[in-house]
Structure formats: C-alpha cells, structure tokens
Short mmCIF file of C-alpha atoms in Angstrom, two decimals:
data_model
loop_
_atom_site.label_atom_id
_atom_site.label_comp_id
_atom_site.label_asym_id
_atom_site.label_seq_id
_atom_site.Cartn_x
_atom_site.Cartn_y
_atom_site.Cartn_z
CA UNK A 419 -67.72 -30.25 208.52
CA UNK A 420 -67.01 -31.93 211.84
CA UNK A 421 -64.68 -30.38 214.39
CA UNK A 422 -61.17 -31.88 214.56
CA UNK A 423 -60.56 -34.15 217.53
CA UNK A 424 -58.01 -33.31 220.19
CA UNK A 425 -56.05 -36.41 219.17
CA UNK A 426 -55.82 -35.15 215.58
CA UNK A 427 -54.69 -31.74 216.84
CA UNK A 428 -51.92 -33.36 218.90
CA UNK A 429 -50.83 -35.53 215.96
CA UNK A 430 -50.74 -32.51 213.66
CA UNK A 431 -48.75 -30.47 216.16
CA UNK A 432 -46.22 -33.28 216.59
CA UNK A 433 -45.63 -33.53 212.84
CA UNK A 434 -45.44 -29.77 212.46
CA UNK A 435 -42.95 -29.35 215.33
CA UNK A 436 -40.77 -32.17 214.00
CA UNK A 437 -40.67 -30.46 210.59
CA UNK A 438 -39.87 -27.07 212.11
CA UNK A 439 -37.02 -28.57 214.15
CA UNK A 440 -35.52 -30.15 211.04
CA UNK A 441 -35.74 -26.73 209.36
CA UNK A 442 -33.70 -25.15 212.15
CA UNK A 443 -36.55 -23.37 213.94
CA UNK A 444 -35.81 -22.85 217.65
CA UNK A 445 -39.31 -21.87 218.82
CA UNK A 446 -42.88 -21.61 217.55
CA UNK A 447 -45.97 -19.77 218.71
CA UNK A 448 -49.12 -21.80 219.34
CA UNK A 449 -52.42 -20.15 218.49
CA UNK A 450 -54.66 -19.35 221.43
CA UNK A 451 -57.50 -21.58 220.19
CA UNK A 452 -55.19 -24.60 219.94
CA UNK A 453 -53.70 -23.94 223.36
CA UNK A 454 -57.18 -23.67 224.88
CA UNK A 455 -58.21 -26.96 223.31
CA UNK A 456 -55.21 -28.63 224.92
CA UNK A 457 -55.97 -27.18 228.33
CA UNK A 458 -59.56 -28.42 228.28
CA UNK A 459 -58.39 -32.05 228.59
CA UNK A 460 -56.43 -33.51 231.51
CA UNK A 461 -54.81 -36.20 229.34
CA UNK A 462 -55.06 -37.85 225.95
CA UNK A 463 -53.55 -41.08 224.71
CA UNK A 464 -52.53 -41.15 221.04
CA UNK A 465 -51.76 -44.60 219.56
CA UNK A 466 -48.29 -44.76 218.01
CA UNK A 467 -46.76 -47.16 215.53
CA UNK A 468 -45.43 -50.52 216.61
CA UNK A 469 -41.78 -50.18 217.53
CA UNK A 470 -39.19 -52.01 215.49
CA UNK A 471 -38.55 -54.11 218.59
CA UNK A 472 -42.16 -55.29 218.58
CA UNK A 473 -42.86 -53.22 221.69
CA UNK A 474 -46.18 -51.43 221.64
CA UNK A 475 -45.87 -47.67 222.04
CA UNK A 476 -48.26 -44.95 223.20
CA UNK A 477 -47.61 -41.24 223.40
CA UNK A 478 -49.35 -39.85 226.46
CA UNK A 479 -49.74 -36.09 226.53
CA UNK A 480 -50.76 -34.84 229.96
CA UNK A 481 -51.81 -31.20 230.30
CA UNK A 482 -51.99 -29.09 233.44
CA UNK A 483 -51.96 -25.33 233.99
CA UNK A 484 -49.86 -23.63 231.28
CA UNK A 485 -47.60 -26.55 230.42
CA UNK A 486 -47.93 -29.72 228.37
CA UNK A 487 -45.38 -32.35 229.43
CA UNK A 488 -44.94 -35.18 226.96
CA UNK A 489 -44.63 -38.76 228.20
CA UNK A 490 -44.02 -41.71 225.86
CA UNK A 491 -44.82 -45.18 227.17
CA UNK A 492 -43.42 -48.28 225.43
CA UNK A 493 -43.77 -51.94 226.28
CA UNK A 494 -45.80 -53.79 228.87
CA UNK A 495 -48.38 -51.39 230.32
CA UNK A 496 -49.90 -53.55 233.04
CA UNK A 497 -47.83 -54.79 236.00
CA UNK A 498 -44.48 -55.14 234.19
CA UNK A 499 -41.52 -56.59 236.05
CA UNK A 500 -39.53 -53.39 235.45
CA UNK A 501 -40.34 -49.84 234.48
CA UNK A 502 -37.53 -47.49 233.43
CA UNK A 503 -38.00 -43.73 233.72
CA UNK A 504 -35.68 -41.83 231.40
CA UNK A 505 -35.41 -38.20 230.37
CA UNK A 506 -35.60 -37.16 226.73
CA UNK A 507 -35.83 -34.03 224.63
CA UNK A 508 -39.21 -33.22 223.09
CA UNK A 509 -38.60 -34.78 219.66
CA UNK A 510 -36.88 -37.79 221.25
CA UNK A 511 -39.76 -38.43 223.64
CA UNK A 512 -42.36 -38.25 220.88
CA UNK A 513 -40.58 -39.98 218.02
CA UNK A 514 -37.73 -42.21 219.19
CA UNK A 515 -38.28 -45.82 220.09
CA UNK A 516 -36.87 -46.85 223.49
CA UNK A 517 -33.81 -48.73 222.21
CA UNK A 518 -32.75 -46.38 219.42
CA UNK A 519 -29.46 -44.50 219.51
CA UNK A 520 -26.48 -45.02 221.80
CA UNK A 521 -28.47 -44.49 224.98
CA UNK A 522 -31.26 -46.78 223.84
CA UNK A 523 -28.80 -49.51 222.91
CA UNK A 524 -27.19 -49.21 226.34
CA UNK A 525 -30.58 -49.47 228.05
CA UNK A 526 -31.33 -52.64 226.10
CA UNK A 527 -27.98 -54.14 227.17
CA UNK A 528 -28.74 -53.28 230.79
CA UNK A 529 -32.12 -55.03 230.62
CA UNK A 530 -30.61 -58.08 228.93
CA UNK A 531 -27.87 -58.24 231.59
CA UNK A 532 -30.61 -58.27 234.23
CA UNK A 533 -32.09 -61.30 232.43
CA UNK A 534 -35.55 -59.74 232.31
CA UNK A 535 -37.46 -60.40 229.04
CA UNK A 536 -38.10 -57.22 227.06
CA UNK A 537 -41.73 -58.25 226.92
CA UNK A 538 -41.88 -57.79 230.71
CA UNK A 539 -40.45 -54.25 230.62
CA UNK A 540 -42.03 -50.82 230.31
CA UNK A 541 -39.93 -47.82 229.24
CA UNK A 542 -41.22 -44.32 229.97
CA UNK A 543 -39.55 -41.37 228.25
CA UNK A 544 -40.52 -37.98 229.67
CA UNK A 545 -39.74 -34.37 228.93
CA UNK A 546 -38.64 -32.95 232.28
CA UNK A 547 -40.31 -29.57 232.74
CA UNK A 548 -41.96 -27.63 235.55
CA UNK A 549 -45.68 -27.93 236.15
CA UNK A 550 -47.63 -31.02 235.16
CA UNK A 551 -44.65 -33.34 234.65
CA UNK A 552 -44.93 -34.95 238.09
CA UNK A 553 -48.66 -35.47 237.68
CA UNK A 554 -48.17 -37.05 234.25
CA UNK A 555 -45.60 -39.53 235.57
CA UNK A 556 -47.72 -40.23 238.63
CA UNK A 557 -50.66 -41.11 236.38
CA UNK A 558 -48.49 -43.54 234.42
CA UNK A 559 -47.09 -45.25 237.53
CA UNK A 560 -50.51 -45.60 239.13
CA UNK A 561 -51.95 -47.04 235.92
CA UNK A 562 -49.07 -49.35 234.98
CA UNK A 563 -48.27 -50.60 238.52
CA UNK A 564 -44.72 -51.93 237.92
CA UNK A 565 -43.10 -54.35 240.33
CA UNK A 566 -40.03 -52.11 240.40
CA UNK A 567 -39.10 -48.78 238.83
CA UNK A 568 -35.62 -47.57 237.85
CA UNK A 569 -35.21 -43.77 237.78
CA UNK A 570 -32.41 -42.84 235.38
CA UNK A 571 -30.57 -39.67 236.36
CA UNK A 572 -30.59 -36.80 238.84
CA UNK A 573 -32.63 -34.49 236.60
CA UNK A 574 -35.45 -36.99 236.47
CA UNK A 575 -35.27 -37.77 240.18
CA UNK A 576 -35.14 -34.10 241.16
CA UNK A 577 -38.12 -33.24 238.96
CA UNK A 578 -40.17 -36.02 240.55
CA UNK A 579 -39.18 -35.07 244.09
CA UNK A 580 -39.54 -31.34 243.48
CA UNK A 581 -36.04 -30.46 244.65
CA UNK A 582 -32.43 -30.54 243.50
CA UNK A 583 -30.64 -33.82 244.14
CA UNK A 584 -27.14 -35.21 243.72
CA UNK A 585 -27.48 -38.58 242.06
CA UNK A 586 -24.18 -39.70 243.59
CA UNK A 587 -25.68 -39.56 247.08
CA UNK A 588 -29.21 -40.57 246.06
CA UNK A 589 -28.54 -43.63 243.91
CA UNK A 590 -28.61 -47.17 245.26
CA UNK A 591 -31.34 -46.54 247.84
CA UNK A 592 -34.99 -47.48 247.42
CA UNK A 593 -37.55 -44.70 247.45
CA UNK A 594 -41.32 -44.69 247.00
CA UNK A 595 -43.01 -42.78 244.19
CA UNK A 596 -46.79 -42.78 244.61
CA UNK A 597 -46.86 -46.38 245.75
CA UNK A 598 -44.20 -47.55 243.29
CA UNK A 599 -40.91 -48.94 244.63
CA UNK A 600 -38.18 -47.05 242.78
CA UNK A 601 -34.39 -47.25 242.53
CA UNK A 602 -32.50 -44.12 241.39
CA UNK A 603 -29.31 -44.59 239.38
CA UNK A 604 -27.17 -42.75 236.84
CA UNK A 605 -28.62 -41.31 233.63
CA UNK A 606 -27.92 -43.20 230.41
CA UNK A 607 -26.03 -40.22 229.00
CA UNK A 608 -23.71 -40.22 232.02
CA UNK A 609 -23.10 -43.97 231.73
CA UNK A 610 -21.75 -43.75 228.19
CA UNK A 611 -17.96 -43.98 228.43
CA UNK A 612 -17.94 -43.77 232.25
CA UNK A 613 -16.64 -47.04 233.66
CA UNK A 614 -17.06 -46.10 237.33
CA UNK A 615 -20.66 -44.94 236.81
CA UNK A 616 -21.42 -48.19 234.99
CA UNK A 617 -20.06 -50.17 237.93
CA UNK A 618 -22.27 -48.21 240.35
CA UNK A 619 -25.31 -48.55 238.11
CA UNK A 620 -24.79 -52.30 237.92
CA UNK A 621 -24.77 -52.44 241.73
CA UNK A 622 -28.09 -50.59 241.73
CA UNK A 623 -29.56 -52.91 239.10
CA UNK A 624 -28.45 -55.95 241.08
CA UNK A 625 -30.48 -54.66 244.03
CA UNK A 626 -33.46 -54.34 241.69
CA UNK A 627 -32.90 -57.88 240.40
CA UNK A 628 -32.86 -59.18 243.94
CA UNK A 629 -36.15 -57.42 244.68
CA UNK A 630 -38.06 -58.58 241.61
CA UNK A 631 -36.71 -62.08 242.15
CA UNK A 632 -38.91 -62.27 245.24
CA UNK A 633 -42.07 -62.15 243.12
#
C-alpha cells in the first residue's frame, strides 16, 4: 500500500477538525508522526472547490518551526489589481468563501464601490498566529504580486510588522510589505455598524483607487 501524500493528510485533518469543532471540541492532540510529516514541508497547496462566486480558491498551508499558519487564497493569483488581507478563525480561513457572511458581504460591497471587477481581485484570509504567519503571507505577496494591497485591521497589521499597532494612527498611510504597496485600514468586523469607521475606511480605499488608477 502506498504512503498517504501530505496533501491527503492535510485534507483529512481539515475535515476531522471541522467535525470536532461542530461536536463542541475545544482542542485536539495531533500525533507525533503527523506533526513531523507537516514539518518536513515548507508549504503545500491544496486545490479547493470553486467558490459560489466563480472565484477560484486555494488553501495554502505554510509550515515553519512548531506552528502551521493557514492561509486561504481566493481569486486572481497573478498580478491582481487589488489584494485584500483579512484575518479569520481557523475554520473560517479553511472553509469559508471570501464573500460569505456579514463581513464577506461587506467586503464585496467595498470592492464594488471601488469599481474594481471581482475577477481582478485576490482575497487572502489568514489565521494570525506567532511563528510562520509572516513568512506565509510574504510568500503569497511575492508570488501574487498585486498592484495594491489592503490590510484589514490592526491585528493583521501588527502580526505582519511584528509589533503592536493602533489602527487609528496607522490607517490611511501607505506602507511596504516585501515589495508590495499596502494600505492599512479598519477590520471588517469593526466596520459593521460603525459609521465613522466606514467613513475612514472609504477615505483609505479612495487613496487605493487613485493609486491603481495610475496603472
């Protein structure tokens, strides 16, 4: 009998963890052999189903040291006009399509308001955790090469910069992330029901629109 591939191990783990979460389990223990198999690879890309929006999705699991950050990439994966970096919980990052739920619907409205076709957008959902997360996002940005990146929320920005940040004083100003021009703004969760934050986020998105309009 042939040995199971790392991709099949990842797929099995994802299904198992989703089932355990539905059953109310708060934590699980991963066998040493499985953990070692994960650590032997720097990254693996597992094809996912086509999103209901028609946006192609890939789940990218990057592994470094003792952690395994999960990054889901949906949409245009080569030189998109816009790339959105958003934080998600583990199950959300693996299973949810980019425009599902209240936050996803809001993100879609934001993109439509910017008058950028969804086909020209890449959405990256990432589990923010210490060790490996920055490297996983860096690999995505260097591979995808977006014209502009929008970083949604202080947790995401702080994790990428390696320090605590206040999004109120960080938003609205361009930064560089491994060669990618990025604009920090409020997290989708914070924007829901917050009129003032929506106004500020729209100002940030207008700056992004102005930038990509130069291409």
